[in-house]
mmCIF file of C-alpha atoms in Angstrom:
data_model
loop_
_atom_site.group_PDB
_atom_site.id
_atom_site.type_symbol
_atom_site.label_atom_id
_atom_site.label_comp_id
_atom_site.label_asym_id
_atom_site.label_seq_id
_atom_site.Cartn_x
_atom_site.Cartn_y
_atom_site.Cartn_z
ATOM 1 C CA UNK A 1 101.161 119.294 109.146
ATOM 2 C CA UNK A 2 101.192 116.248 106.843
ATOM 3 C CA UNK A 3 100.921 112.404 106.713
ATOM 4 C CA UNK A 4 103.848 110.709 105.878
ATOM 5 C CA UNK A 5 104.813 107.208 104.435
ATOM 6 C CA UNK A 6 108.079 106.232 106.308
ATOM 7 C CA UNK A 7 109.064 102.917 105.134
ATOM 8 C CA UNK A 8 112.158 101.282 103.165
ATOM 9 C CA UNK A 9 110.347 100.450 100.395
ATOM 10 C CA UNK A 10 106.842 103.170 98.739
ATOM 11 C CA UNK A 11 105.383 105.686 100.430
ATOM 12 C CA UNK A 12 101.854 104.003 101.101
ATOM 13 C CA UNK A 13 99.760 103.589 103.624
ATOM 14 C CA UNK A 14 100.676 106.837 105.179
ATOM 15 C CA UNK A 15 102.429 105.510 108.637
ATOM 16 C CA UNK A 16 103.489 108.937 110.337
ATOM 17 C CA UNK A 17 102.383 112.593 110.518
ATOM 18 C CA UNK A 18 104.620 115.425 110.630
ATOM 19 C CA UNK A 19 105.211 119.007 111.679
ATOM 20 C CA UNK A 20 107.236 120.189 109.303
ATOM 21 C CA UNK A 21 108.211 124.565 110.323
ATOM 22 C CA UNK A 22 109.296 125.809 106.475
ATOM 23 C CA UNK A 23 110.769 128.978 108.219
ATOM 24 C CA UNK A 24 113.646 127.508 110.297
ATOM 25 C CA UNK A 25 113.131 124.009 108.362
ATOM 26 C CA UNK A 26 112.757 121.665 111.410
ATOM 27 C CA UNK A 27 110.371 118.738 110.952
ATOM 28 C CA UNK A 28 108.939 116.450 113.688
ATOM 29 C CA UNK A 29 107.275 112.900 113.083
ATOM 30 C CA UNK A 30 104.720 111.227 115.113
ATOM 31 C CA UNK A 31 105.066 108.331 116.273
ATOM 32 C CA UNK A 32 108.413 108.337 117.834
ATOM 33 C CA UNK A 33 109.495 105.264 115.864
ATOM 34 C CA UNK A 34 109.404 107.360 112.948
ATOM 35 C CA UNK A 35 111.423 109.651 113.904
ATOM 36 C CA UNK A 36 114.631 107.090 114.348
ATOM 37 C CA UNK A 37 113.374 105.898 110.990
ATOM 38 C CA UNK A 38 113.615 109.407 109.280
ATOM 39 C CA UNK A 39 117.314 110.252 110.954
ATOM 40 C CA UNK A 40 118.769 106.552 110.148
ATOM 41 C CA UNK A 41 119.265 105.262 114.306
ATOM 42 C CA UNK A 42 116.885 102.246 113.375
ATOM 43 C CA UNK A 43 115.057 100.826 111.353
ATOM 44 C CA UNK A 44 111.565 100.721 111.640
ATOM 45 C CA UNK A 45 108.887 98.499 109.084
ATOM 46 C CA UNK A 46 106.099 101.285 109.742
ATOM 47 C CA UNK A 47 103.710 98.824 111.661
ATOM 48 C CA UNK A 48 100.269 98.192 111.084
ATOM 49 C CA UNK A 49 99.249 101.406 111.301
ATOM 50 C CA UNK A 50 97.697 104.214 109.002
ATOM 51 C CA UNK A 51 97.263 107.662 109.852
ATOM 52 C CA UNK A 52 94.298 110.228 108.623
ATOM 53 C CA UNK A 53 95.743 113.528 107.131
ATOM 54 C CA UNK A 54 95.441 115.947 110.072
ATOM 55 C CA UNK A 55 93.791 118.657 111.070
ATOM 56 C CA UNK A 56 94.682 121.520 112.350
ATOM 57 C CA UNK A 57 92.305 123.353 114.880
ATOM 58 C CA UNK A 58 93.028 127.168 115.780
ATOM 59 C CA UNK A 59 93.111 128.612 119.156
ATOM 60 C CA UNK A 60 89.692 131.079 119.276
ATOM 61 C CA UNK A 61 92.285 133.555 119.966
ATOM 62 C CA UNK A 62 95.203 132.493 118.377
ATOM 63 C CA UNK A 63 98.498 134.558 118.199
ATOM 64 C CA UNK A 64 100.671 132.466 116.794
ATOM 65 C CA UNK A 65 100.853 129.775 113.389
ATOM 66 C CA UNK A 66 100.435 127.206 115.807
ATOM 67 C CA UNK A 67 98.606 128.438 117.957
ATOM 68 C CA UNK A 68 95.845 125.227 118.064
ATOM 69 C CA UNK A 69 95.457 121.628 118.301
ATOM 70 C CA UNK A 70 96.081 118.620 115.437
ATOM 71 C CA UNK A 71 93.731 115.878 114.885
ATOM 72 C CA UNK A 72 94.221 112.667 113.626
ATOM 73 C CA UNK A 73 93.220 109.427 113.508
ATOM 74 C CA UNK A 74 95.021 106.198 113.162
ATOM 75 C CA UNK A 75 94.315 102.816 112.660
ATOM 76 C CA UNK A 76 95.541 100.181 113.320
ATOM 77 C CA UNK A 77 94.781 96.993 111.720
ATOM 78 C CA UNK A 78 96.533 94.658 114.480
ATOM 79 C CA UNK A 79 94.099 95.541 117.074
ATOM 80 C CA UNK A 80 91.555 96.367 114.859
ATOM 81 C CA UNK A 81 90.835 100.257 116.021
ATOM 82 C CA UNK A 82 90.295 103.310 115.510
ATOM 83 C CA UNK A 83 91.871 106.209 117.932
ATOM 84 C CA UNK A 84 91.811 109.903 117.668
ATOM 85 C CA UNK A 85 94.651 111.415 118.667
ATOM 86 C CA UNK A 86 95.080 115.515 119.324
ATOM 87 C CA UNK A 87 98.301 117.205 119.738
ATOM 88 C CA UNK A 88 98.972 120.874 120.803
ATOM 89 C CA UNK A 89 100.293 121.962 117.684
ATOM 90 C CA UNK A 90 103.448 124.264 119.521
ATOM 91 C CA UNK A 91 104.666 121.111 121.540
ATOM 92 C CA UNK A 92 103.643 118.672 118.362
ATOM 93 C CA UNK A 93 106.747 116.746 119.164
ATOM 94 C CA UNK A 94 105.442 116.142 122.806
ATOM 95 C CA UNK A 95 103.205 113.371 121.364
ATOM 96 C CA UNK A 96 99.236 113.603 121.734
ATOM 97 C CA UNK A 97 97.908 115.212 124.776
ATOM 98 C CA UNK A 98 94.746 112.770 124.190
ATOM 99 C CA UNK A 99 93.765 109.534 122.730
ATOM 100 C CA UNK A 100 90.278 108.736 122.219
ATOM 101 C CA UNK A 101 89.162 105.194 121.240
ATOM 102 C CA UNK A 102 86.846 105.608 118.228
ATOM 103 C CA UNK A 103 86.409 101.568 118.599
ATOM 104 C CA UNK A 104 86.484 99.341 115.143
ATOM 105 C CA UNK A 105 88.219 100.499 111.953
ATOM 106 C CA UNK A 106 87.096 103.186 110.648
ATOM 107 C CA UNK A 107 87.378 104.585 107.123
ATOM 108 C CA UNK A 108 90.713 106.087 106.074
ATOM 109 C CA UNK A 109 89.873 110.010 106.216
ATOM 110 C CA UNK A 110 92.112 111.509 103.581
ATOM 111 C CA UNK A 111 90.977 114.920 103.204
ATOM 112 C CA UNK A 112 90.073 117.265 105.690
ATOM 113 C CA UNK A 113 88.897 120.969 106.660
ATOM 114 C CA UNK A 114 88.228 123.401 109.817
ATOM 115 C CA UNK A 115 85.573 125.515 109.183
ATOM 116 C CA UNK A 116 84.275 127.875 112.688
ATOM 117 C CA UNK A 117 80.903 128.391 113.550
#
C-alpha cells in the first residue's frame, strides 16, 4: 500500500493511495476518480485533497498478506477536514468500510508504523 500523486503535471501532494499486488501485478487506487485518471477514461485535476501514507493493520490471526485493515487519512482543504478512512485490505478496491471525521485539518502524517501490544 502506497500514496500516490495522480495528476498531469508533479507528483505532489500525494492525492490517491494504492494497492498495488507485485505477484500478479494488479494495482488499485483510492479514490475512484483516480482510478479513470491512472487508465486514461478522464481526466481528473486530483482535487483538494491529500492523503496520509497508510497503514496497514493485521488480522490477530491473519492467514493471508492481506489479511487486515488500511488506514488513512485525508484532507481536504475545501472543507477544511480531516477523515480517517479504513479499508479491508482483501476488498481494498471496495472503497473504505468506514469514515471517521477527525474534524479540522490535521497535520499531513507521512510516515507510519503498526507495532502490537
Amino acid at each position: 500500500f502506497t500514496v500516490c500523486g495522480i495528476r498531469e503535471d508533479g507528483w505532489f501532494p500525494f492525492n490517491s493511495i494504492a494497492k498495488h499486488d507485485l505477484q500478479s501485478g494488479k494495482i488499485q487506487v483510492w479514490p475512484p476518480e483516480a482510478a479513470t485518471a491512472v487508465t486514461g477514461e478522464q481526466a481528473w485535476d486530483g482535487s483538494s485533497s491529500v492523503w496520509s501514507e497508510p497503514l496497514f493493520v493485521p488480522s490477530a490471526n491473519a492467514t493471508s498478506e492481506d489479511d487486515g485493515y488500511v488506514l488513512s487519512t485525508c484532507h481536504d482543504a475545501d472543507k477544511g477536514s480531516t477523515t480517517l478512512h479504513i479499508f479491508e485490505a482483501h476488498r481494498f478496491e471496495l472503497g473504505p468500510v468506514a469514515e471517521i471525521n477527525l474534524g479540522e485539518l490535521w497535520g499531513w502524517n507521512v510516515h507510519s508504523s503498526f507495532v502490537p501490544t
